[in-house]
CSV table of C-alpha atoms in Angstrom, one decimal:
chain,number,residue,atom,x,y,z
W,1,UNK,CA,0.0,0.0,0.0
W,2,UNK,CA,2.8,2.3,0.7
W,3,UNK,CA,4.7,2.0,-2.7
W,4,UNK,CA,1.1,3.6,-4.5
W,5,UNK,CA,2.1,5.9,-6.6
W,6,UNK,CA,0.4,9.5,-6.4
W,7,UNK,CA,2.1,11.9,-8.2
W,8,UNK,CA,2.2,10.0,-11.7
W,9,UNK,CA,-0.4,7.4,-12.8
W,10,UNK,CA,-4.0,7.2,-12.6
W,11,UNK,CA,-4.4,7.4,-9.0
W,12,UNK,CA,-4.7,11.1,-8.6
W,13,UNK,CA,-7.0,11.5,-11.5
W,14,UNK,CA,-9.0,9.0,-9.7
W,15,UNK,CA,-9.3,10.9,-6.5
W,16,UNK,CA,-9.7,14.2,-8.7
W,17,UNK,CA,-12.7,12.8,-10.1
W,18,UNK,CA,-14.6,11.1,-7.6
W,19,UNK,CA,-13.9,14.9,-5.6
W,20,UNK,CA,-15.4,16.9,-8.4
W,21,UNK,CA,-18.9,14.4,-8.6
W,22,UNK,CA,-19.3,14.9,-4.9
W,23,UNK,CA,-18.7,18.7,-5.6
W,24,UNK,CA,-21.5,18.2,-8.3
W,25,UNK,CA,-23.7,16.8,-5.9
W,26,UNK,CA,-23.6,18.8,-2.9
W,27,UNK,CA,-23.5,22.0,-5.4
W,28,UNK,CA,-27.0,21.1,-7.3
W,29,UNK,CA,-30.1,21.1,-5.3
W,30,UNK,CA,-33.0,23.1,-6.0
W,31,UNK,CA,-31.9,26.8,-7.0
W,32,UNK,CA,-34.0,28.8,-5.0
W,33,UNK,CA,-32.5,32.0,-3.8
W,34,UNK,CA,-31.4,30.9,-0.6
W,35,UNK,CA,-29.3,28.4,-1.5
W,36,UNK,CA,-27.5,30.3,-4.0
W,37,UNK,CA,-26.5,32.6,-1.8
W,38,UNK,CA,-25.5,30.1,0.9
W,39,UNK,CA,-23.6,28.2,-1.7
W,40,UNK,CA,-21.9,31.6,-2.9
W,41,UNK,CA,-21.2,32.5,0.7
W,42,UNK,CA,-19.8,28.9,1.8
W,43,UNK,CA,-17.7,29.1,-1.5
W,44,UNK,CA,-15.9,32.2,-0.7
W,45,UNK,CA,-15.9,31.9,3.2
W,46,UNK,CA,-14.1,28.1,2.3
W,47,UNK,CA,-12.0,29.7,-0.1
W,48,UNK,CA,-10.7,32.9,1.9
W,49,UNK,CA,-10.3,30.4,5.0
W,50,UNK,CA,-8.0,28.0,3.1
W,51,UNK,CA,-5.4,31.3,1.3
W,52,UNK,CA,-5.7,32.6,4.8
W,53,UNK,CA,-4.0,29.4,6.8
W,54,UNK,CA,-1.3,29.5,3.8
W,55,UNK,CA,-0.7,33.4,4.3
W,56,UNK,CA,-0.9,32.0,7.9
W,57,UNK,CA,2.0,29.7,7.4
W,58,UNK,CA,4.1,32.2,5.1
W,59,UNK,CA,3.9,34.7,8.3
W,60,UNK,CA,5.0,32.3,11.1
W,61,UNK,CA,7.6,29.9,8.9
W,62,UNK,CA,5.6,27.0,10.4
W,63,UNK,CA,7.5,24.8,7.3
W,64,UNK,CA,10.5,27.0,6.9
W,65,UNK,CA,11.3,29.8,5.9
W,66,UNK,CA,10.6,29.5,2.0
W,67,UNK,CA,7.3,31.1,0.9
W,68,UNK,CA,4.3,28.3,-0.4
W,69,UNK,CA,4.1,28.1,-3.6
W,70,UNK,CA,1.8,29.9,-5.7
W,71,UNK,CA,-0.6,26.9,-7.0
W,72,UNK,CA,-0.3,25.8,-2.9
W,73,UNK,CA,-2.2,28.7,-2.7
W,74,UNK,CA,-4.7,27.8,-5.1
W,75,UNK,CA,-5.0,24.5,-4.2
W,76,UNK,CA,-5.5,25.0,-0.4
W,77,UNK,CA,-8.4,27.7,-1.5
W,78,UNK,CA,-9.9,25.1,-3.6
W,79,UNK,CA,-9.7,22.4,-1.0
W,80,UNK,CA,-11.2,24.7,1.8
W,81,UNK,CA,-14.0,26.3,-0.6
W,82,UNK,CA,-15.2,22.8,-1.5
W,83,UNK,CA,-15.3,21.9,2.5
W,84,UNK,CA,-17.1,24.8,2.8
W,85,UNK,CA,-19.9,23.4,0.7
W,86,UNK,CA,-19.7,20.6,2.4
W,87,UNK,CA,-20.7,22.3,5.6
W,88,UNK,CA,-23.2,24.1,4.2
W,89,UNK,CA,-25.1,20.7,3.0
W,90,UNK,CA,-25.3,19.7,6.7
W,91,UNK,CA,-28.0,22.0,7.3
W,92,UNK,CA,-32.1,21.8,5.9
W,93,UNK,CA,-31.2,18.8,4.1
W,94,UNK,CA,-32.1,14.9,4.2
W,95,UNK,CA,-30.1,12.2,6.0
W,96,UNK,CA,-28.7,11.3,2.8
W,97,UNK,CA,-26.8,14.5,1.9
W,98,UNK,CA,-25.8,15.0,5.1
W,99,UNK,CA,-23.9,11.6,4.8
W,100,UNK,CA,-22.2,12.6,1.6
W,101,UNK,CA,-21.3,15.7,2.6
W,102,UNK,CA,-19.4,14.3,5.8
W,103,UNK,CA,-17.6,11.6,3.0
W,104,UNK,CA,-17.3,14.5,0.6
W,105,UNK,CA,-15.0,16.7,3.2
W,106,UNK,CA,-12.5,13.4,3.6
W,107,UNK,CA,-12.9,13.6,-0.2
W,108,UNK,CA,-12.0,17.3,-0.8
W,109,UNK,CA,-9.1,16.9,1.8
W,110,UNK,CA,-7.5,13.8,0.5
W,111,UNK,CA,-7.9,15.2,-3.4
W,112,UNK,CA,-6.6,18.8,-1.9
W,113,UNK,CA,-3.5,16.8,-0.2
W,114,UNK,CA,-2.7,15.0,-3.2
W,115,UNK,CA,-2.2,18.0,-5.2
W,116,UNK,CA,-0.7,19.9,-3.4
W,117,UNK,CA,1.9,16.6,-3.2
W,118,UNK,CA,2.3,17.1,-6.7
W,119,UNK,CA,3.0,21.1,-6.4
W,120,UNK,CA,6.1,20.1,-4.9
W,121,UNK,CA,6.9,16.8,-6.6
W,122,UNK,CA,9.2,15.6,-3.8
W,123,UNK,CA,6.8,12.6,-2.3
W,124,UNK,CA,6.1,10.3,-5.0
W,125,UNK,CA,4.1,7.6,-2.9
W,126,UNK,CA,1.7,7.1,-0.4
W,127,UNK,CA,4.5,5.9,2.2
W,128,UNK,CA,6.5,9.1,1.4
W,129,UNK,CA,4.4,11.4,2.3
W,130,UNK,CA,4.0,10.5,5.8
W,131,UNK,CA,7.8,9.6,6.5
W,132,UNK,CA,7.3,6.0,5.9
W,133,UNK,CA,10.1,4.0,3.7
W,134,UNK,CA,8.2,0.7,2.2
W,135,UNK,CA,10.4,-2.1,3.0
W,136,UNK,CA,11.9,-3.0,-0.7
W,137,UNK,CA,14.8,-5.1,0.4
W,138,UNK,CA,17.4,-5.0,-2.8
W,139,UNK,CA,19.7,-8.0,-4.3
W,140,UNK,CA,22.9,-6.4,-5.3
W,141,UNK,CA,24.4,-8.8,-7.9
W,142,UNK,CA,27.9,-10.7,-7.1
W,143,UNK,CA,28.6,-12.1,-10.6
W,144,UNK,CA,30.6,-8.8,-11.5
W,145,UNK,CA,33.7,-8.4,-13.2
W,146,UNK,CA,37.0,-6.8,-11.4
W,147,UNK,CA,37.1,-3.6,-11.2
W,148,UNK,CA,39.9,-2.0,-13.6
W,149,UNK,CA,39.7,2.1,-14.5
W,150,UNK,CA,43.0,2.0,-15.6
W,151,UNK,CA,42.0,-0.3,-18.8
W,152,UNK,CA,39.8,3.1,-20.5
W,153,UNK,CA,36.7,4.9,-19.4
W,154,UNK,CA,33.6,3.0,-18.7
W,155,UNK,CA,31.9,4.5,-22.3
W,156,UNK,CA,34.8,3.2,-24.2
W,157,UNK,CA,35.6,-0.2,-22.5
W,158,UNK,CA,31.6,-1.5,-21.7
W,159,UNK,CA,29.9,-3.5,-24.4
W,160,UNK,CA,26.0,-4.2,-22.9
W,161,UNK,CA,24.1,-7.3,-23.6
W,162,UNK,CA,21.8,-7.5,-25.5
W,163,UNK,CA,19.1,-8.6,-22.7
W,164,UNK,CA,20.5,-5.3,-20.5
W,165,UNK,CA,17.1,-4.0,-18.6
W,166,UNK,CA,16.0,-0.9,-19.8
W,167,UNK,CA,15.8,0.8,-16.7
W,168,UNK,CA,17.5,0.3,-13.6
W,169,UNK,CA,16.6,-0.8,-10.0
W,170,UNK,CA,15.2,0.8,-7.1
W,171,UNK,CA,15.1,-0.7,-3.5
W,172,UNK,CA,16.0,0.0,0.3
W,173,UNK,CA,18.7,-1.7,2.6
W,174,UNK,CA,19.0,-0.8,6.2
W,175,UNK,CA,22.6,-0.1,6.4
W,176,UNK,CA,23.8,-1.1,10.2
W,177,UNK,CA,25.2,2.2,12.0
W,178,UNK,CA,28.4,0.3,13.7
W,179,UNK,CA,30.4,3.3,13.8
W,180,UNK,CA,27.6,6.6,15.1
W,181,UNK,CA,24.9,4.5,16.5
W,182,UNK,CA,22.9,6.4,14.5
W,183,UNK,CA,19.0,5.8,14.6
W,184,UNK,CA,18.7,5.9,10.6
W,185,UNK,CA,15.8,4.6,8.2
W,186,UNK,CA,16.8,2.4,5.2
W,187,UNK,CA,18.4,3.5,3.0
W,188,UNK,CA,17.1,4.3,-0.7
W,189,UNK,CA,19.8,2.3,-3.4
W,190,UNK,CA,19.2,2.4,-7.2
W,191,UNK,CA,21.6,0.5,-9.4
W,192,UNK,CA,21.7,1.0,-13.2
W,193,UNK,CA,20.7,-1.1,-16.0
W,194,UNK,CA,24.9,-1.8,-16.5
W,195,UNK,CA,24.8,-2.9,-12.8
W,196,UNK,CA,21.8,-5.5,-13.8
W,197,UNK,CA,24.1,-7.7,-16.1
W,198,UNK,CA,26.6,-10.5,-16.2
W,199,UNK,CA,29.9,-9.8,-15.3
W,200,UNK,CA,28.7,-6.2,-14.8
W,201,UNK,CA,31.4,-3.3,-14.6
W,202,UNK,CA,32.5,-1.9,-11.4
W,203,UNK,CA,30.5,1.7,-11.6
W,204,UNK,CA,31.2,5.4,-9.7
W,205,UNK,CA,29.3,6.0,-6.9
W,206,UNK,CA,26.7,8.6,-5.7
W,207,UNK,CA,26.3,9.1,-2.4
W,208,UNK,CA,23.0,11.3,-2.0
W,209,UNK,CA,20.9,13.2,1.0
W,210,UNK,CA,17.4,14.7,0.3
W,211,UNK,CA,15.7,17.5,2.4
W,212,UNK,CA,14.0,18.2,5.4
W,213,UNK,CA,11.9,17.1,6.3
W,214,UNK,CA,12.1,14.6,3.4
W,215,UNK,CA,12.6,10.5,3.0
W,216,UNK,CA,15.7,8.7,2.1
W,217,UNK,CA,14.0,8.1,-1.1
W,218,UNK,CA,16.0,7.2,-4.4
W,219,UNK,CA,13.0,7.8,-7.0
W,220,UNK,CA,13.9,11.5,-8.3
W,221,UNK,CA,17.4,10.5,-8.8
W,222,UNK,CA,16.7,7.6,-10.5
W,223,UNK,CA,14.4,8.6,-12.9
W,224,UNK,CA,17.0,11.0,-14.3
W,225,UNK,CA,19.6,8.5,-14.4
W,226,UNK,CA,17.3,6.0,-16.0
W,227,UNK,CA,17.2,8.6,-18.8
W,228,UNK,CA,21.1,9.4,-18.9
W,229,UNK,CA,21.8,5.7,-18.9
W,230,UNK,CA,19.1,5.0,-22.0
W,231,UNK,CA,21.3,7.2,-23.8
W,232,UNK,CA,24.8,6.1,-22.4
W,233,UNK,CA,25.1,2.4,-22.6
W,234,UNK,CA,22.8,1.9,-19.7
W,235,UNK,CA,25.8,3.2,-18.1
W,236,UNK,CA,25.3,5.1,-14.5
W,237,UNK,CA,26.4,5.3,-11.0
W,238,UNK,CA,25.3,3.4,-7.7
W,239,UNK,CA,23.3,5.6,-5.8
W,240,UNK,CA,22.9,5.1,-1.9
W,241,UNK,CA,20.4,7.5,-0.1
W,242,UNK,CA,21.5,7.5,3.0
W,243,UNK,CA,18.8,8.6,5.8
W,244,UNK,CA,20.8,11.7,7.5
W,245,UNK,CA,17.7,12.9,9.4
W,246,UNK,CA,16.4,9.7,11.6
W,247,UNK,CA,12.7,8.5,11.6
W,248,UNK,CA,11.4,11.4,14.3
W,249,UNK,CA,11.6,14.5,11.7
W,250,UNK,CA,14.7,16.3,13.6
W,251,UNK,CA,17.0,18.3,11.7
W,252,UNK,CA,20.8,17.2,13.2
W,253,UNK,CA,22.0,20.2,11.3
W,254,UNK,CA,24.3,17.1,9.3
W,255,UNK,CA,26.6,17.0,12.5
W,256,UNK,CA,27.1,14.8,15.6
W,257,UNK,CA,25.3,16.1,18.9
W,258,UNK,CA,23.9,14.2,21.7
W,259,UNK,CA,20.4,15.9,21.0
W,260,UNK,CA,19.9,13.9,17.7
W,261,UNK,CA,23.1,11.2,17.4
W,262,UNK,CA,25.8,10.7,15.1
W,263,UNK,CA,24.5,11.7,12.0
W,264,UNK,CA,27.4,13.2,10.3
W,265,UNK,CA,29.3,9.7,11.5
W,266,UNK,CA,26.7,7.9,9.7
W,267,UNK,CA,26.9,9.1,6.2
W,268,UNK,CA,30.9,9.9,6.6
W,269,UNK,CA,31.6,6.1,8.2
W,270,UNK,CA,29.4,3.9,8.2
W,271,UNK,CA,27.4,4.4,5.2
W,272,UNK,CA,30.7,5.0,3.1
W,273,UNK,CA,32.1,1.9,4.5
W,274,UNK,CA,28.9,-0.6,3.9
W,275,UNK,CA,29.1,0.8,0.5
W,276,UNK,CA,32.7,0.1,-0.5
W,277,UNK,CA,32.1,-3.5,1.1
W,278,UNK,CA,28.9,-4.5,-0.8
W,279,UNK,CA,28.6,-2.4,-3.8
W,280,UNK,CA,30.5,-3.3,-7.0
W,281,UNK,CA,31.7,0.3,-7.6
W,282,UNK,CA,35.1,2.1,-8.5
W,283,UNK,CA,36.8,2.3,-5.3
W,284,UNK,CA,39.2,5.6,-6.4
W,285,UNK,CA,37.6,8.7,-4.7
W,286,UNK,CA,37.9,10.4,-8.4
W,287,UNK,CA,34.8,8.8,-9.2
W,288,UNK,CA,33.0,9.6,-6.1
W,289,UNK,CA,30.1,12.1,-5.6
W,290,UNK,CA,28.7,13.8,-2.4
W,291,UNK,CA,25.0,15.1,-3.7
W,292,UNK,CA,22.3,16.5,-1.6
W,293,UNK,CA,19.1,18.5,-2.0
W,294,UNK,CA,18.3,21.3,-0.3
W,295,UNK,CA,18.9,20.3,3.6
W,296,UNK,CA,20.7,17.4,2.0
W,297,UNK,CA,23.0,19.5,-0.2
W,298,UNK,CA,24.1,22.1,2.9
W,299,UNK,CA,25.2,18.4,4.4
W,300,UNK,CA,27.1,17.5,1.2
W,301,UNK,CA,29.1,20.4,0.8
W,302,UNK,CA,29.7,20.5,4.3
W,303,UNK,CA,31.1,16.9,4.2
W,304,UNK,CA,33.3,17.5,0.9
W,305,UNK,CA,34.7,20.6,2.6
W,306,UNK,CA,35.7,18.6,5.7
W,307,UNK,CA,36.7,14.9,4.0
W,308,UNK,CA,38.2,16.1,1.2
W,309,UNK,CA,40.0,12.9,0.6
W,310,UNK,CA,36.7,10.5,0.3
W,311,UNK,CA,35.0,12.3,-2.5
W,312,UNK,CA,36.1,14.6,-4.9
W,313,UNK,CA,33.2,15.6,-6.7
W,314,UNK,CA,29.7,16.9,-6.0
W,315,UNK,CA,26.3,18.2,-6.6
W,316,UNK,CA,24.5,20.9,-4.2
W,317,UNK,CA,20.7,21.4,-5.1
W,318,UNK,CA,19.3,24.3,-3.8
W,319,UNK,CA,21.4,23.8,-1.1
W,320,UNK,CA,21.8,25.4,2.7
W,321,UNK,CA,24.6,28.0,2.9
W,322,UNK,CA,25.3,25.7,5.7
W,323,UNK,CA,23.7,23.4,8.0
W,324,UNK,CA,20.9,24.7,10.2
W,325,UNK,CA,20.9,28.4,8.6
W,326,UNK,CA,16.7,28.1,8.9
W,327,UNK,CA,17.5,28.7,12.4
W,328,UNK,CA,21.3,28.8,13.7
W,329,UNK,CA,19.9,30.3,17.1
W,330,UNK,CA,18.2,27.0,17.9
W,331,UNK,CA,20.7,24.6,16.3
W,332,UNK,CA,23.4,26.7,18.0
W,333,UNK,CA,21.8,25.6,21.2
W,334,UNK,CA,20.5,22.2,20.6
W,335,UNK,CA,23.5,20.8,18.3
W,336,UNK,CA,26.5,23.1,19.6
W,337,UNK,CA,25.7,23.3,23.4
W,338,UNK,CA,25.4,27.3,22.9
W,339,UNK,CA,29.4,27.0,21.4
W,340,UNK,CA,28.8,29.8,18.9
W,341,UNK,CA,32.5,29.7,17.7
W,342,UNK,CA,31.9,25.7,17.0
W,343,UNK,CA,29.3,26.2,14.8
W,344,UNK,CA,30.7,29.1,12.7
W,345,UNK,CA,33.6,26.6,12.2
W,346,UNK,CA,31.4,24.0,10.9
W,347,UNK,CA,29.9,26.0,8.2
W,348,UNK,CA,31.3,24.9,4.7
W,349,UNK,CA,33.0,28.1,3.2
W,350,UNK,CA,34.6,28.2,7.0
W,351,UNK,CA,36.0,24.7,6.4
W,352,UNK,CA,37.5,25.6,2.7
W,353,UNK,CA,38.9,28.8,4.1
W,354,UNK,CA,40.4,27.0,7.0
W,355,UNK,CA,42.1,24.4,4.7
W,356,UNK,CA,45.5,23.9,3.4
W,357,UNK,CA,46.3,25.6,-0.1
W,358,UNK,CA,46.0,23.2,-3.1
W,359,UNK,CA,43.3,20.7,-1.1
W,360,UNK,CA,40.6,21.0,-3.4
W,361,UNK,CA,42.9,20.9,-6.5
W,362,UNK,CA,41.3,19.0,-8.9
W,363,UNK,CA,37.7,18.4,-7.6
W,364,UNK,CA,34.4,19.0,-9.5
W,365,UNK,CA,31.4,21.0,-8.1
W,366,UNK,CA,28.3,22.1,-9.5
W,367,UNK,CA,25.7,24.0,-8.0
W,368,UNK,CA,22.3,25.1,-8.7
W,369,UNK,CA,19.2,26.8,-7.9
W,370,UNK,CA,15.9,27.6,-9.2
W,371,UNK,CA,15.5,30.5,-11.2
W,372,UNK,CA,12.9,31.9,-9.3
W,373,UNK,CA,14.5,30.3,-5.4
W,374,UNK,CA,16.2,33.8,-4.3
W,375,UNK,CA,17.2,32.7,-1.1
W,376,UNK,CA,18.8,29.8,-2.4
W,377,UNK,CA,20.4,31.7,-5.4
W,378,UNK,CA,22.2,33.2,-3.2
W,379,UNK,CA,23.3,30.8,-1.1
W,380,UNK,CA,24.4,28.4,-4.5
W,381,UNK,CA,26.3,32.0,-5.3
W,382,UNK,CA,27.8,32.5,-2.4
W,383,UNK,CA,29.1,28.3,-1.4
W,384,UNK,CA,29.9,28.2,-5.4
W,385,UNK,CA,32.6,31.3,-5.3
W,386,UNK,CA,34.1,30.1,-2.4
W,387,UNK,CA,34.1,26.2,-3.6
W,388,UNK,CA,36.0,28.0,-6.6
W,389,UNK,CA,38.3,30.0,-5.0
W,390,UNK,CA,40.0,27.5,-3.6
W,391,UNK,CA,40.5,25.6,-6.1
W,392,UNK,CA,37.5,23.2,-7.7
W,393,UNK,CA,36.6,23.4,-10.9
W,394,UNK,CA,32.8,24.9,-10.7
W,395,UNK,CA,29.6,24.9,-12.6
W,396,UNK,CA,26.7,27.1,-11.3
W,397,UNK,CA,23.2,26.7,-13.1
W,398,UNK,CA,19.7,28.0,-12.7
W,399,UNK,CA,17.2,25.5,-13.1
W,400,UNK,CA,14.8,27.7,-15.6
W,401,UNK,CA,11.4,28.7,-13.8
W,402,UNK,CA,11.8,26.5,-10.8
W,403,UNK,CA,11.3,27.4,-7.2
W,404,UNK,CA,12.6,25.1,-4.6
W,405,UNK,CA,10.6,21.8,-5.3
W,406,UNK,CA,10.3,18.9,-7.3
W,407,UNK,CA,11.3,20.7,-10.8
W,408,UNK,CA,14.3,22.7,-8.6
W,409,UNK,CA,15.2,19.0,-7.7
W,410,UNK,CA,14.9,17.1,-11.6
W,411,UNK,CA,16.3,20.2,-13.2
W,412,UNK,CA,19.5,20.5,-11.0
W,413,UNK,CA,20.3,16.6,-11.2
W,414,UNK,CA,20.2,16.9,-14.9
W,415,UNK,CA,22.5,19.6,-15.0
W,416,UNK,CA,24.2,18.0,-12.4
W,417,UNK,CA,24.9,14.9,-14.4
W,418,UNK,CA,25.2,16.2,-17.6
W,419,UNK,CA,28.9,18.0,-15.7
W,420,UNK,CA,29.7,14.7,-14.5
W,421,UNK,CA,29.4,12.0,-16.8
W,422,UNK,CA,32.4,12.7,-18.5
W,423,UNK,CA,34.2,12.8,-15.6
W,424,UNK,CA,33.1,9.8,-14.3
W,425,UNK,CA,34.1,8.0,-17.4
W,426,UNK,CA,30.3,7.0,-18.2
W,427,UNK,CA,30.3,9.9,-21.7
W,428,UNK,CA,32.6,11.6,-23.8
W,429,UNK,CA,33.4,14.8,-23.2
């Protein structure tokens, strides 16, 4: 039930139309004039109710500090004007309408939820969206050749079969947290068609963080490098998604406190270790990359910027200038035990500053933003000119007419991978 798609395929339409004939019904009765103008006033009083808790929750930052949406907007007065109707139909009428408008309001809230989902993009099933991660337990082939980069980049040296899968492989696998004792969900793994085969290729490896509050979740990812590895041989890297938040919705700023545990230990130990132990991938560092998304891409520049000799590439989506900058009072406090000068030293352009001359010689960065994600702009503007200064060779990008959701996500991941194929060996340059 979890794994139900809700985004794409037919179950939103579904929900969309059974919403809009319980709309039809609870909105026709006989027209005299006082039920046009109750209908007219339930409409507008639903309607004015719903913008006003999203104006609500733009005022206070109740979900950050990034504004909602536009069509969250719309869709919440929508939602709310249809309740309204609802309401209305509970009064002077028979039994019978007064039981569909009671179903209709689950109705109009459930359709209203869903769209809203798909505003943002960033839960694709039913299990996402409330923080659960369906159990999809995933069989990483052994039959796989030895691993030689040396012999020619993976474009030039990889011949597929001719019964390679079209698309790769999504799954979970709870990776154990020996080192941090960290309280993590399973992690989200994809491995490419070229992973799929006989005597498959040992591939570069991605290790990848999404936001918060967000689900270690490998299906945005992978549908982008399904398409790169359609037109590359069905060449792409291992992704692990590691779960840097924990099941309880905290935000441990990507660092090790005692508030929230060892999550920066997690991704920086354990999950790198698990990986180099059970996935068939490059082992070299040069064909590495540290990705994140928005909370997850202030924790992968961070990590680059401190463990400079595990990867040496990345990919910052509409990424945190640092780690807990939605509110460094209260992650201060709760993460750094009030040590102000601990936390300015953990931010990433603090750590590259910090660092020996000629450190990051030789790494590749890119960062990006939506076009119309000031906030982030900025931050992707300031981390990128300090990434470059010292020494990385940088791409910035703004993803055209994206905010800070689900098309800031696909757009930067394409640009993202279309700067690192070639230099992971999977495409000419």
């Amino acid at each position: 039930m979890w794994s139900i798609p809700i985004i794409d395929g037919p179950v939103p339409w579904i929900v969309y139309t059974v919403a809009f004939a319980f709309f039809l019904v609870l909105l026709i009765r006989r027209p005299t004039a006082r039920w046009v103008l109750t209908a007219l006033l339930a409409l507008l009083v639903g309607a004015l109710v719903g913008l006003g808790i999203g104006l609500l929750i733009d005022a206070t930052d109740l979900f950050g500090a990034d504004p909602l949406p536009m069509p969250v907007l719309w869709w919440a007065a929508a939602t709310f004007a249809a309740i309204g109707l609802a309401v209305a139909n509970l009064w002077r009428s028979p039994l019978w309408r007064k039981i569909v408008a009671i179903v209709g309001i689950v109705v109009f809230a459930i359709a209203g939820g869903i769209g809203i989902n798909a505003v943002y993009g960033l839960n694709p099933t039913l299990g996402s969206v409330f923080g659960i991660v369906d159990d999809n337990p995933i069989v990483v082939p052994t039959n796989t050749a030895t691993a030689d980069p040396d012999a020619g980049p993976l474009y030039e040296t990889f011949t597929p079969p001719a019964d390679m899968p079209a698309k790769g492989q999504q799954g979970t696998q709870a990776i154990p947290a020996t080192a941090s004792g960290f309280n993590a969900r399973a992690a989200g793994i994809y491995l490419p068609p070229a992973a799929l085969v006989p005597n498959a290729p040992a591939l570069p490896l991605v290790i990848m963080m999404m936001g918060h509050p967000g689900n270690p979740d490998p299906s945005a990812i992978a549908g982008v490098l399904d398409d790169f590895a359609a037109k590359n041989k069905g060449l792409a890297p291992i992704v692990v998604v590691p779960d840097q938040l924990g099941p309880d919705g905290n935000d441990p700023a990507c660092a090790d406190s005692k508030a929230y545990g060892n999550a920066e230990t997690y991704v920086t130990k354990d999950v790198v270790a698990w990986a180099k132990q059970n996935l068939h991938i490059i082992q070299d560092p040069k064909y590495w990359v540290i990705a994140g998304y928005s909370n997850g891409g202030g924790c992968a520049v961070k990590y680059l910027a401190k463990y400079p000799d595990q990867w040496k590439n990345l990919i910052d989506i509409s990424g945190e200038p640092f780690p807990g900058s939605e509110d460094p009072g209260s992650v201060t406090s709760t993460i750094y035990g009030g040590d102000t000068a601990a936390f300015e030293a953990a931010k990433p352009i603090a750590i590259m500053q910090a660092a020996p001359a000629g450190t990051y010689d030789g790494m590749t960065a890119v960062f990006t933003a939506g076009s119309q994600d000031p906030t982030y702009i900025q931050a992707a503007k300031d981390v990128s000119g300090e990434a470059q200064a010292v020494g990385m060779t940088v791409t910035y990008y703004e993803v055209p007419g994206a905010g800070h959701v689900g098309d800031a996500l696909t757009g930067g991941l394409q640009e993202g991978f279309t700067v690192m194929y070639p230099v992971l060996g999977l495409s000419a340059k």
